[in-house]
Amino acid sequence: MGLIGQMLTGPWMKKFYSNESSLSYVNAIHIVMSVIGAIEDAKNDHLSFSHDFFGNPIDVSRAPELFANVPDEVRRVLREMLSGIVLVLKLQYANYVKMTPQKIDALTIPTSGARVHNIDDEEVMGMFSASISKAPNATIPYVSAKMRTKKNGVMDKLMSDVPSQEMFNVSIRLANSVRRRRRDELSALIYGGATSPPGSQNP
């Protein structure tokens, strides 16, 4: 993983996710296509650790133990990992892989406002996964509302303002009351007037 980090993931993050990056979407596509080609050349030929897959020289002195005498078994595993990475990249950029450089260049104007990364989507998906793991029985609308509240800072605003906090607490009590009433109505409908199954007690 350290070798992959030096050769691919580290330079990838610096190139596409850095605040200093001013790449256009089309230029980013060309770079990805070039990286895919460099990875394929490396795994099919011999792995050289002098340059990363973006063509930048690697400062081996920063981690000499990582690059010194890399065993054949590690090289084999590394090639397999690179094959998997190429497969994923080709699937992710499938539409562009089939296009000529000229056709990709034609996208310059239509994609002028597009970002070169999907960090926002990744953040949202991470929040969604975390919310689902904490409350696996929660509904999607509930999880969505909770995520929007966190992203927009609504709760911080409510809890910092006394009148808003009081209204928020009242809303919670009313919502709980409505939920209990609906539960009792549903139980009465199912069990013929009882608020819980025969032989059970209300919590």
mmCIF file with all atom_site columns, C-alpha atoms in Angstrom:
data_model
loop_
_atom_site.group_PDB
_atom_site.id
_atom_site.type_symbol
_atom_site.label_atom_id
_atom_site.label_alt_id
_atom_site.label_comp_id
_atom_site.label_asym_id
_atom_site.label_entity_id
_atom_site.label_seq_id
_atom_site.pdbx_PDB_ins_code
_atom_site.Cartn_x
_atom_site.Cartn_y
_atom_site.Cartn_z
_atom_site.occupancy
_atom_site.B_iso_or_equiv
_atom_site.pdbx_formal_charge
_atom_site.auth_seq_id
_atom_site.auth_comp_id
_atom_site.auth_asym_id
_atom_site.auth_atom_id
_atom_site.pdbx_PDB_model_num
ATOM 1   C CA . MET A 1 1   ? 0.000   0.000   0.000   1.00 0.00 ? 1   MET A CA 1
ATOM 2   C CA . GLY A 1 2   ? 2.914   2.296   0.663   1.00 0.00 ? 2   GLY A CA 1
ATOM 3   C CA . LEU A 1 3   ? 4.185   1.785   -2.878  1.00 0.00 ? 3   LEU A CA 1
ATOM 4   C CA . ILE A 1 4   ? 0.715   2.417   -4.333  1.00 0.00 ? 4   ILE A CA 1
ATOM 5   C CA . GLY A 1 5   ? 0.505   5.564   -2.235  1.00 0.00 ? 5   GLY A CA 1
ATOM 6   C CA . GLN A 1 6   ? 3.812   6.866   -3.565  1.00 0.00 ? 6   GLN A CA 1
ATOM 7   C CA . MET A 1 7   ? 3.135   5.938   -7.179  1.00 0.00 ? 7   MET A CA 1
ATOM 8   C CA . LEU A 1 8   ? -0.592  6.618   -7.585  1.00 0.00 ? 8   LEU A CA 1
ATOM 9   C CA . THR A 1 9   ? -2.928  7.626   -4.763  1.00 0.00 ? 9   THR A CA 1
ATOM 10  C CA . GLY A 1 10  ? -0.714  10.347  -3.307  1.00 0.00 ? 10  GLY A CA 1
ATOM 11  C CA . PRO A 1 11  ? -0.067  12.092  -6.639  1.00 0.00 ? 11  PRO A CA 1
ATOM 12  C CA . TRP A 1 12  ? -3.741  11.540  -7.608  1.00 0.00 ? 12  TRP A CA 1
ATOM 13  C CA . MET A 1 13  ? -5.011  13.359  -4.521  1.00 0.00 ? 13  MET A CA 1
ATOM 14  C CA . LYS A 1 14  ? -2.516  16.172  -5.005  1.00 0.00 ? 14  LYS A CA 1
ATOM 15  C CA . LYS A 1 15  ? -3.416  16.583  -8.670  1.00 0.00 ? 15  LYS A CA 1
ATOM 16  C CA . PHE A 1 16  ? -7.206  16.442  -8.450  1.00 0.00 ? 16  PHE A CA 1
ATOM 17  C CA . TYR A 1 17  ? -8.150  17.329  -4.871  1.00 0.00 ? 17  TYR A CA 1
ATOM 18  C CA . SER A 1 18  ? -5.654  20.036  -3.975  1.00 0.00 ? 18  SER A CA 1
ATOM 19  C CA . ASN A 1 19  ? -7.001  23.556  -3.490  1.00 0.00 ? 19  ASN A CA 1
ATOM 20  C CA . GLU A 1 20  ? -4.121  24.720  -5.648  1.00 0.00 ? 20  GLU A CA 1
ATOM 21  C CA . SER A 1 21  ? -5.329  22.649  -8.604  1.00 0.00 ? 21  SER A CA 1
ATOM 22  C CA . SER A 1 22  ? -6.875  24.671  -11.427 1.00 0.00 ? 22  SER A CA 1
ATOM 23  C CA . LEU A 1 23  ? -7.430  21.828  -13.884 1.00 0.00 ? 23  LEU A CA 1
ATOM 24  C CA . SER A 1 24  ? -10.305 21.921  -16.303 1.00 0.00 ? 24  SER A CA 1
ATOM 25  C CA . TYR A 1 25  ? -12.552 18.881  -16.548 1.00 0.00 ? 25  TYR A CA 1
ATOM 26  C CA . VAL A 1 26  ? -11.250 18.031  -20.023 1.00 0.00 ? 26  VAL A CA 1
ATOM 27  C CA . ASN A 1 27  ? -7.606  18.317  -18.962 1.00 0.00 ? 27  ASN A CA 1
ATOM 28  C CA . ALA A 1 28  ? -8.376  16.028  -16.036 1.00 0.00 ? 28  ALA A CA 1
ATOM 29  C CA . ILE A 1 29  ? -9.816  13.417  -18.408 1.00 0.00 ? 29  ILE A CA 1
ATOM 30  C CA . HIS A 1 30  ? -6.678  13.534  -20.567 1.00 0.00 ? 30  HIS A CA 1
ATOM 31  C CA . ILE A 1 31  ? -4.526  13.095  -17.457 1.00 0.00 ? 31  ILE A CA 1
ATOM 32  C CA . VAL A 1 32  ? -6.569  10.099  -16.292 1.00 0.00 ? 32  VAL A CA 1
ATOM 33  C CA . MET A 1 33  ? -6.243  8.479   -19.722 1.00 0.00 ? 33  MET A CA 1
ATOM 34  C CA . SER A 1 34  ? -2.480  9.038   -19.557 1.00 0.00 ? 34  SER A CA 1
ATOM 35  C CA . VAL A 1 35  ? -2.309  7.556   -16.056 1.00 0.00 ? 35  VAL A CA 1
ATOM 36  C CA . ILE A 1 36  ? -4.223  4.466   -17.189 1.00 0.00 ? 36  ILE A CA 1
ATOM 37  C CA . GLY A 1 37  ? -1.715  4.012   -20.019 1.00 0.00 ? 37  GLY A CA 1
ATOM 38  C CA . ALA A 1 38  ? 1.241   4.469   -17.663 1.00 0.00 ? 38  ALA A CA 1
ATOM 39  C CA . ILE A 1 39  ? -0.132  1.879   -15.234 1.00 0.00 ? 39  ILE A CA 1
ATOM 40  C CA . GLU A 1 40  ? -0.719  -0.629  -18.025 1.00 0.00 ? 40  GLU A CA 1
ATOM 41  C CA . ASP A 1 41  ? 2.808   -0.109  -19.356 1.00 0.00 ? 41  ASP A CA 1
ATOM 42  C CA . ALA A 1 42  ? 4.277   -0.568  -15.886 1.00 0.00 ? 42  ALA A CA 1
ATOM 43  C CA . LYS A 1 43  ? 2.400   -3.736  -14.989 1.00 0.00 ? 43  LYS A CA 1
ATOM 44  C CA . ASN A 1 44  ? 2.962   -5.329  -18.387 1.00 0.00 ? 44  ASN A CA 1
ATOM 45  C CA . ASP A 1 45  ? 6.656   -4.452  -18.550 1.00 0.00 ? 45  ASP A CA 1
ATOM 46  C CA . HIS A 1 46  ? 8.680   -3.880  -15.412 1.00 0.00 ? 46  HIS A CA 1
ATOM 47  C CA . LEU A 1 47  ? 7.896   -1.796  -12.366 1.00 0.00 ? 47  LEU A CA 1
ATOM 48  C CA . SER A 1 48  ? 10.222  1.151   -12.053 1.00 0.00 ? 48  SER A CA 1
ATOM 49  C CA . PHE A 1 49  ? 10.020  3.207   -8.894  1.00 0.00 ? 49  PHE A CA 1
ATOM 50  C CA . SER A 1 50  ? 11.890  6.212   -10.243 1.00 0.00 ? 50  SER A CA 1
ATOM 51  C CA . HIS A 1 51  ? 8.708   8.038   -11.335 1.00 0.00 ? 51  HIS A CA 1
ATOM 52  C CA . ASP A 1 52  ? 5.067   7.948   -10.306 1.00 0.00 ? 52  ASP A CA 1
ATOM 53  C CA . PHE A 1 53  ? 2.274   7.282   -12.792 1.00 0.00 ? 53  PHE A CA 1
ATOM 54  C CA . PHE A 1 54  ? 1.883   11.009  -13.410 1.00 0.00 ? 54  PHE A CA 1
ATOM 55  C CA . GLY A 1 55  ? 5.467   11.221  -14.645 1.00 0.00 ? 55  GLY A CA 1
ATOM 56  C CA . ASN A 1 56  ? 6.827   12.974  -11.553 1.00 0.00 ? 56  ASN A CA 1
ATOM 57  C CA . PRO A 1 57  ? 10.169  11.803  -10.114 1.00 0.00 ? 57  PRO A CA 1
ATOM 58  C CA . ILE A 1 58  ? 9.866   9.966   -6.809  1.00 0.00 ? 58  ILE A CA 1
ATOM 59  C CA . ASP A 1 59  ? 12.159  11.073  -3.994  1.00 0.00 ? 59  ASP A CA 1
ATOM 60  C CA . VAL A 1 60  ? 13.275  7.621   -2.892  1.00 0.00 ? 60  VAL A CA 1
ATOM 61  C CA . SER A 1 61  ? 15.340  9.125   -0.066  1.00 0.00 ? 61  SER A CA 1
ATOM 62  C CA . ARG A 1 62  ? 12.133  10.059  1.782   1.00 0.00 ? 62  ARG A CA 1
ATOM 63  C CA . ALA A 1 63  ? 11.300  6.375   2.290   1.00 0.00 ? 63  ALA A CA 1
ATOM 64  C CA . PRO A 1 64  ? 14.406  4.340   1.402   1.00 0.00 ? 64  PRO A CA 1
ATOM 65  C CA . GLU A 1 65  ? 13.180  1.218   3.215   1.00 0.00 ? 65  GLU A CA 1
ATOM 66  C CA . LEU A 1 66  ? 10.066  1.189   1.023   1.00 0.00 ? 66  LEU A CA 1
ATOM 67  C CA . PHE A 1 67  ? 11.886  1.056   -2.303  1.00 0.00 ? 67  PHE A CA 1
ATOM 68  C CA . ALA A 1 68  ? 15.016  -0.883  -1.376  1.00 0.00 ? 68  ALA A CA 1
ATOM 69  C CA . ASN A 1 69  ? 15.094  -4.414  -2.789  1.00 0.00 ? 69  ASN A CA 1
ATOM 70  C CA . VAL A 1 70  ? 11.380  -4.863  -3.421  1.00 0.00 ? 70  VAL A CA 1
ATOM 71  C CA . PRO A 1 71  ? 10.758  -8.673  -3.322  1.00 0.00 ? 71  PRO A CA 1
ATOM 72  C CA . ASP A 1 72  ? 9.370   -10.445 -6.377  1.00 0.00 ? 72  ASP A CA 1
ATOM 73  C CA . GLU A 1 73  ? 6.281   -11.492 -4.407  1.00 0.00 ? 73  GLU A CA 1
ATOM 74  C CA . VAL A 1 74  ? 5.540   -7.858  -3.579  1.00 0.00 ? 74  VAL A CA 1
ATOM 75  C CA . ARG A 1 75  ? 5.965   -6.933  -7.229  1.00 0.00 ? 75  ARG A CA 1
ATOM 76  C CA . ARG A 1 76  ? 3.521   -9.681  -8.211  1.00 0.00 ? 76  ARG A CA 1
ATOM 77  C CA . VAL A 1 77  ? 0.910   -8.487  -5.720  1.00 0.00 ? 77  VAL A CA 1
ATOM 78  C CA . LEU A 1 78  ? 1.509   -4.920  -6.853  1.00 0.00 ? 78  LEU A CA 1
ATOM 79  C CA . ARG A 1 79  ? 0.843   -5.880  -10.480 1.00 0.00 ? 79  ARG A CA 1
ATOM 80  C CA . GLU A 1 80  ? -2.411  -7.565  -9.459  1.00 0.00 ? 80  GLU A CA 1
ATOM 81  C CA . MET A 1 81  ? -3.473  -4.474  -7.537  1.00 0.00 ? 81  MET A CA 1
ATOM 82  C CA . LEU A 1 82  ? -2.647  -2.265  -10.502 1.00 0.00 ? 82  LEU A CA 1
ATOM 83  C CA . SER A 1 83  ? -4.688  -4.523  -12.789 1.00 0.00 ? 83  SER A CA 1
ATOM 84  C CA . GLY A 1 84  ? -7.673  -4.047  -10.491 1.00 0.00 ? 84  GLY A CA 1
ATOM 85  C CA . ILE A 1 85  ? -7.135  -0.286  -10.391 1.00 0.00 ? 85  ILE A CA 1
ATOM 86  C CA . VAL A 1 86  ? -7.010  -0.094  -14.191 1.00 0.00 ? 86  VAL A CA 1
ATOM 87  C CA . LEU A 1 87  ? -10.234 -2.104  -14.409 1.00 0.00 ? 87  LEU A CA 1
ATOM 88  C CA . VAL A 1 88  ? -12.010 0.268   -12.010 1.00 0.00 ? 88  VAL A CA 1
ATOM 89  C CA . LEU A 1 89  ? -10.719 3.378   -13.784 1.00 0.00 ? 89  LEU A CA 1
ATOM 90  C CA . LYS A 1 90  ? -11.787 2.066   -17.179 1.00 0.00 ? 90  LYS A CA 1
ATOM 91  C CA . LEU A 1 91  ? -15.257 1.313   -15.840 1.00 0.00 ? 91  LEU A CA 1
ATOM 92  C CA . GLN A 1 92  ? -15.509 4.730   -14.218 1.00 0.00 ? 92  GLN A CA 1
ATOM 93  C CA . TYR A 1 93  ? -14.308 6.507   -17.351 1.00 0.00 ? 93  TYR A CA 1
ATOM 94  C CA . ALA A 1 94  ? -15.826 4.040   -19.832 1.00 0.00 ? 94  ALA A CA 1
ATOM 95  C CA . ASN A 1 95  ? -17.471 6.721   -21.961 1.00 0.00 ? 95  ASN A CA 1
ATOM 96  C CA . TYR A 1 96  ? -14.219 8.650   -22.306 1.00 0.00 ? 96  TYR A CA 1
ATOM 97  C CA . VAL A 1 97  ? -12.049 5.588   -22.975 1.00 0.00 ? 97  VAL A CA 1
ATOM 98  C CA . LYS A 1 98  ? -14.020 5.019   -26.192 1.00 0.00 ? 98  LYS A CA 1
ATOM 99  C CA . MET A 1 99  ? -13.664 8.643   -27.326 1.00 0.00 ? 99  MET A CA 1
ATOM 100 C CA . THR A 1 100 ? -10.874 10.108  -29.421 1.00 0.00 ? 100 THR A CA 1
ATOM 101 C CA . PRO A 1 101 ? -8.839  12.983  -27.946 1.00 0.00 ? 101 PRO A CA 1
ATOM 102 C CA . GLN A 1 102 ? -10.577 15.306  -30.403 1.00 0.00 ? 102 GLN A CA 1
ATOM 103 C CA . LYS A 1 103 ? -14.021 14.314  -29.148 1.00 0.00 ? 103 LYS A CA 1
ATOM 104 C CA . ILE A 1 104 ? -12.895 14.790  -25.562 1.00 0.00 ? 104 ILE A CA 1
ATOM 105 C CA . ASP A 1 105 ? -11.594 18.268  -26.422 1.00 0.00 ? 105 ASP A CA 1
ATOM 106 C CA . ALA A 1 106 ? -15.034 19.082  -27.842 1.00 0.00 ? 106 ALA A CA 1
ATOM 107 C CA . LEU A 1 107 ? -16.366 18.832  -24.274 1.00 0.00 ? 107 LEU A CA 1
ATOM 108 C CA . THR A 1 108 ? -14.329 21.841  -23.145 1.00 0.00 ? 108 THR A CA 1
ATOM 109 C CA . ILE A 1 109 ? -17.198 24.339  -23.249 1.00 0.00 ? 109 ILE A CA 1
ATOM 110 C CA . PRO A 1 110 ? -20.020 22.036  -22.023 1.00 0.00 ? 110 PRO A CA 1
ATOM 111 C CA . THR A 1 111 ? -17.915 20.985  -19.013 1.00 0.00 ? 111 THR A CA 1
ATOM 112 C CA . SER A 1 112 ? -16.362 24.372  -18.252 1.00 0.00 ? 112 SER A CA 1
ATOM 113 C CA . GLY A 1 113 ? -18.160 24.600  -14.903 1.00 0.00 ? 113 GLY A CA 1
ATOM 114 C CA . ALA A 1 114 ? -17.674 20.989  -13.856 1.00 0.00 ? 114 ALA A CA 1
ATOM 115 C CA . ARG A 1 115 ? -15.430 20.051  -10.961 1.00 0.00 ? 115 ARG A CA 1
ATOM 116 C CA . VAL A 1 116 ? -12.627 17.537  -11.478 1.00 0.00 ? 116 VAL A CA 1
ATOM 117 C CA . HIS A 1 117 ? -13.465 15.545  -8.358  1.00 0.00 ? 117 HIS A CA 1
ATOM 118 C CA . ASN A 1 118 ? -16.543 14.317  -6.511  1.00 0.00 ? 118 ASN A CA 1
ATOM 119 C CA . ILE A 1 119 ? -15.460 15.098  -2.969  1.00 0.00 ? 119 ILE A CA 1
ATOM 120 C CA . ASP A 1 120 ? -18.929 16.431  -2.122  1.00 0.00 ? 120 ASP A CA 1
ATOM 121 C CA . ASP A 1 121 ? -20.567 13.196  -3.253  1.00 0.00 ? 121 ASP A CA 1
ATOM 122 C CA . GLU A 1 122 ? -18.018 11.178  -1.316  1.00 0.00 ? 122 GLU A CA 1
ATOM 123 C CA . GLU A 1 123 ? -18.700 13.193  1.831   1.00 0.00 ? 123 GLU A CA 1
ATOM 124 C CA . VAL A 1 124 ? -22.451 12.733  1.478   1.00 0.00 ? 124 VAL A CA 1
ATOM 125 C CA . MET A 1 125 ? -22.099 8.989   0.855   1.00 0.00 ? 125 MET A CA 1
ATOM 126 C CA . GLY A 1 126 ? -19.870 8.713   3.918   1.00 0.00 ? 126 GLY A CA 1
ATOM 127 C CA . MET A 1 127 ? -22.442 10.551  6.031   1.00 0.00 ? 127 MET A CA 1
ATOM 128 C CA . PHE A 1 128 ? -25.202 8.327   4.645   1.00 0.00 ? 128 PHE A CA 1
ATOM 129 C CA . SER A 1 129 ? -23.300 5.127   5.460   1.00 0.00 ? 129 SER A CA 1
ATOM 130 C CA . ALA A 1 130 ? -22.542 6.358   8.981   1.00 0.00 ? 130 ALA A CA 1
ATOM 131 C CA . SER A 1 131 ? -26.182 7.321   9.582   1.00 0.00 ? 131 SER A CA 1
ATOM 132 C CA . ILE A 1 132 ? -27.482 3.971   8.346   1.00 0.00 ? 132 ILE A CA 1
ATOM 133 C CA . SER A 1 133 ? -24.992 2.066   10.525  1.00 0.00 ? 133 SER A CA 1
ATOM 134 C CA . LYS A 1 134 ? -26.135 4.011   13.602  1.00 0.00 ? 134 LYS A CA 1
ATOM 135 C CA . ALA A 1 135 ? -29.847 3.620   12.825  1.00 0.00 ? 135 ALA A CA 1
ATOM 136 C CA . PRO A 1 136 ? -30.323 0.616   10.498  1.00 0.00 ? 136 PRO A CA 1
ATOM 137 C CA . ASN A 1 137 ? -34.120 0.728   10.864  1.00 0.00 ? 137 ASN A CA 1
ATOM 138 C CA . ALA A 1 138 ? -34.426 4.424   10.027  1.00 0.00 ? 138 ALA A CA 1
ATOM 139 C CA . THR A 1 139 ? -36.311 5.450   6.914   1.00 0.00 ? 139 THR A CA 1
ATOM 140 C CA . ILE A 1 140 ? -34.496 7.074   3.998   1.00 0.00 ? 140 ILE A CA 1
ATOM 141 C CA . PRO A 1 141 ? -36.420 10.390  4.410   1.00 0.00 ? 141 PRO A CA 1
ATOM 142 C CA . TYR A 1 142 ? -35.368 10.498  8.076   1.00 0.00 ? 142 TYR A CA 1
ATOM 143 C CA . VAL A 1 143 ? -31.708 9.866   7.244   1.00 0.00 ? 143 VAL A CA 1
ATOM 144 C CA . SER A 1 144 ? -31.866 12.411  4.410   1.00 0.00 ? 144 SER A CA 1
ATOM 145 C CA . ALA A 1 145 ? -33.395 15.062  6.674   1.00 0.00 ? 145 ALA A CA 1
ATOM 146 C CA . LYS A 1 146 ? -30.795 14.396  9.361   1.00 0.00 ? 146 LYS A CA 1
ATOM 147 C CA . MET A 1 147 ? -27.965 14.732  6.845   1.00 0.00 ? 147 MET A CA 1
ATOM 148 C CA . ARG A 1 148 ? -29.358 17.996  5.457   1.00 0.00 ? 148 ARG A CA 1
ATOM 149 C CA . THR A 1 149 ? -29.684 19.333  8.993   1.00 0.00 ? 149 THR A CA 1
ATOM 150 C CA . LYS A 1 150 ? -26.055 18.540  9.708   1.00 0.00 ? 150 LYS A CA 1
ATOM 151 C CA . LYS A 1 151 ? -24.775 19.899  6.388   1.00 0.00 ? 151 LYS A CA 1
ATOM 152 C CA . ASN A 1 152 ? -26.768 23.123  6.677   1.00 0.00 ? 152 ASN A CA 1
ATOM 153 C CA . GLY A 1 153 ? -25.958 23.734  10.346  1.00 0.00 ? 153 GLY A CA 1
ATOM 154 C CA . VAL A 1 154 ? -29.642 23.974  11.244  1.00 0.00 ? 154 VAL A CA 1
ATOM 155 C CA . MET A 1 155 ? -29.265 22.260  14.615  1.00 0.00 ? 155 MET A CA 1
ATOM 156 C CA . ASP A 1 156 ? -26.396 24.526  15.645  1.00 0.00 ? 156 ASP A CA 1
ATOM 157 C CA . LYS A 1 157 ? -28.554 27.529  14.838  1.00 0.00 ? 157 LYS A CA 1
ATOM 158 C CA . LEU A 1 158 ? -31.558 26.164  16.721  1.00 0.00 ? 158 LEU A CA 1
ATOM 159 C CA . MET A 1 159 ? -29.606 25.170  19.809  1.00 0.00 ? 159 MET A CA 1
ATOM 160 C CA . SER A 1 160 ? -27.826 28.535  20.001  1.00 0.00 ? 160 SER A CA 1
ATOM 161 C CA . ASP A 1 161 ? -31.101 30.495  20.090  1.00 0.00 ? 161 ASP A CA 1
ATOM 162 C CA . VAL A 1 162 ? -33.278 30.072  23.227  1.00 0.00 ? 162 VAL A CA 1
ATOM 163 C CA . PRO A 1 163 ? -36.700 30.727  21.605  1.00 0.00 ? 163 PRO A CA 1
ATOM 164 C CA . SER A 1 164 ? -35.830 28.412  18.719  1.00 0.00 ? 164 SER A CA 1
ATOM 165 C CA . GLN A 1 165 ? -34.610 25.750  21.134  1.00 0.00 ? 165 GLN A CA 1
ATOM 166 C CA . GLU A 1 166 ? -37.868 25.920  23.095  1.00 0.00 ? 166 GLU A CA 1
ATOM 167 C CA . MET A 1 167 ? -39.877 25.625  19.887  1.00 0.00 ? 167 MET A CA 1
ATOM 168 C CA . PHE A 1 168 ? -37.705 22.716  18.823  1.00 0.00 ? 168 PHE A CA 1
ATOM 169 C CA . ASN A 1 169 ? -38.350 20.891  22.114  1.00 0.00 ? 169 ASN A CA 1
ATOM 170 C CA . VAL A 1 170 ? -42.099 21.523  21.814  1.00 0.00 ? 170 VAL A CA 1
ATOM 171 C CA . SER A 1 171 ? -42.024 20.140  18.272  1.00 0.00 ? 171 SER A CA 1
ATOM 172 C CA . ILE A 1 172 ? -40.323 16.977  19.515  1.00 0.00 ? 172 ILE A CA 1
ATOM 173 C CA . ARG A 1 173 ? -42.944 16.477  22.226  1.00 0.00 ? 173 ARG A CA 1
ATOM 174 C CA . LEU A 1 174 ? -45.782 17.026  19.753  1.00 0.00 ? 174 LEU A CA 1
ATOM 175 C CA . ALA A 1 175 ? -44.213 14.638  17.248  1.00 0.00 ? 175 ALA A CA 1
ATOM 176 C CA . ASN A 1 176 ? -43.836 11.966  19.931  1.00 0.00 ? 176 ASN A CA 1
ATOM 177 C CA . SER A 1 177 ? -47.460 12.488  20.955  1.00 0.00 ? 177 SER A CA 1
ATOM 178 C CA . VAL A 1 178 ? -48.642 12.085  17.367  1.00 0.00 ? 178 VAL A CA 1
ATOM 179 C CA . ARG A 1 179 ? -46.494 8.979   16.959  1.00 0.00 ? 179 ARG A CA 1
ATOM 180 C CA . ARG A 1 180 ? -47.939 7.381   20.106  1.00 0.00 ? 180 ARG A CA 1
ATOM 181 C CA . ARG A 1 181 ? -51.496 8.220   19.060  1.00 0.00 ? 181 ARG A CA 1
ATOM 182 C CA . ARG A 1 182 ? -50.993 6.701   15.619  1.00 0.00 ? 182 ARG A CA 1
ATOM 183 C CA . ARG A 1 183 ? -49.429 3.611   17.173  1.00 0.00 ? 183 ARG A CA 1
ATOM 184 C CA . ASP A 1 184 ? -52.407 3.203   19.509  1.00 0.00 ? 184 ASP A CA 1
ATOM 185 C CA . GLU A 1 185 ? -54.867 3.714   16.645  1.00 0.00 ? 185 GLU A CA 1
ATOM 186 C CA . LEU A 1 186 ? -53.080 1.109   14.555  1.00 0.00 ? 186 LEU A CA 1
ATOM 187 C CA . SER A 1 187 ? -52.993 -1.339  17.473  1.00 0.00 ? 187 SER A CA 1
ATOM 188 C CA . ALA A 1 188 ? -56.708 -0.794  18.095  1.00 0.00 ? 188 ALA A CA 1
ATOM 189 C CA . LEU A 1 189 ? -57.416 -1.470  14.436  1.00 0.00 ? 189 LEU A CA 1
ATOM 190 C CA . ILE A 1 190 ? -55.335 -4.643  14.432  1.00 0.00 ? 190 ILE A CA 1
ATOM 191 C CA . TYR A 1 191 ? -56.239 -6.065  17.844  1.00 0.00 ? 191 TYR A CA 1
ATOM 192 C CA . GLY A 1 192 ? -59.873 -4.945  18.048  1.00 0.00 ? 192 GLY A CA 1
ATOM 193 C CA . GLY A 1 193 ? -59.713 -2.156  20.568  1.00 0.00 ? 193 GLY A CA 1
ATOM 194 C CA . ALA A 1 194 ? -56.635 -3.260  22.512  1.00 0.00 ? 194 ALA A CA 1
ATOM 195 C CA . THR A 1 195 ? -53.562 -1.058  22.315  1.00 0.00 ? 195 THR A CA 1
ATOM 196 C CA . SER A 1 196 ? -51.198 -4.040  22.322  1.00 0.00 ? 196 SER A CA 1
ATOM 197 C CA . PRO A 1 197 ? -51.247 -7.731  21.401  1.00 0.00 ? 197 PRO A CA 1
ATOM 198 C CA . PRO A 1 198 ? -53.055 -10.052 23.833  1.00 0.00 ? 198 PRO A CA 1
ATOM 199 C CA . GLY A 1 199 ? -50.833 -11.141 26.700  1.00 0.00 ? 199 GLY A CA 1
ATOM 200 C CA . SER A 1 200 ? -48.435 -8.198  26.279  1.00 0.00 ? 200 SER A CA 1
ATOM 201 C CA . GLN A 1 201 ? -48.097 -4.961  28.199  1.00 0.00 ? 201 GLN A CA 1
ATOM 202 C CA . ASN A 1 202 ? -47.688 -1.426  26.919  1.00 0.00 ? 202 ASN A CA 1
ATOM 203 C CA . PRO A 1 203 ? -44.154 -0.145  27.318  1.00 0.00 ? 203 PRO A CA 1
#
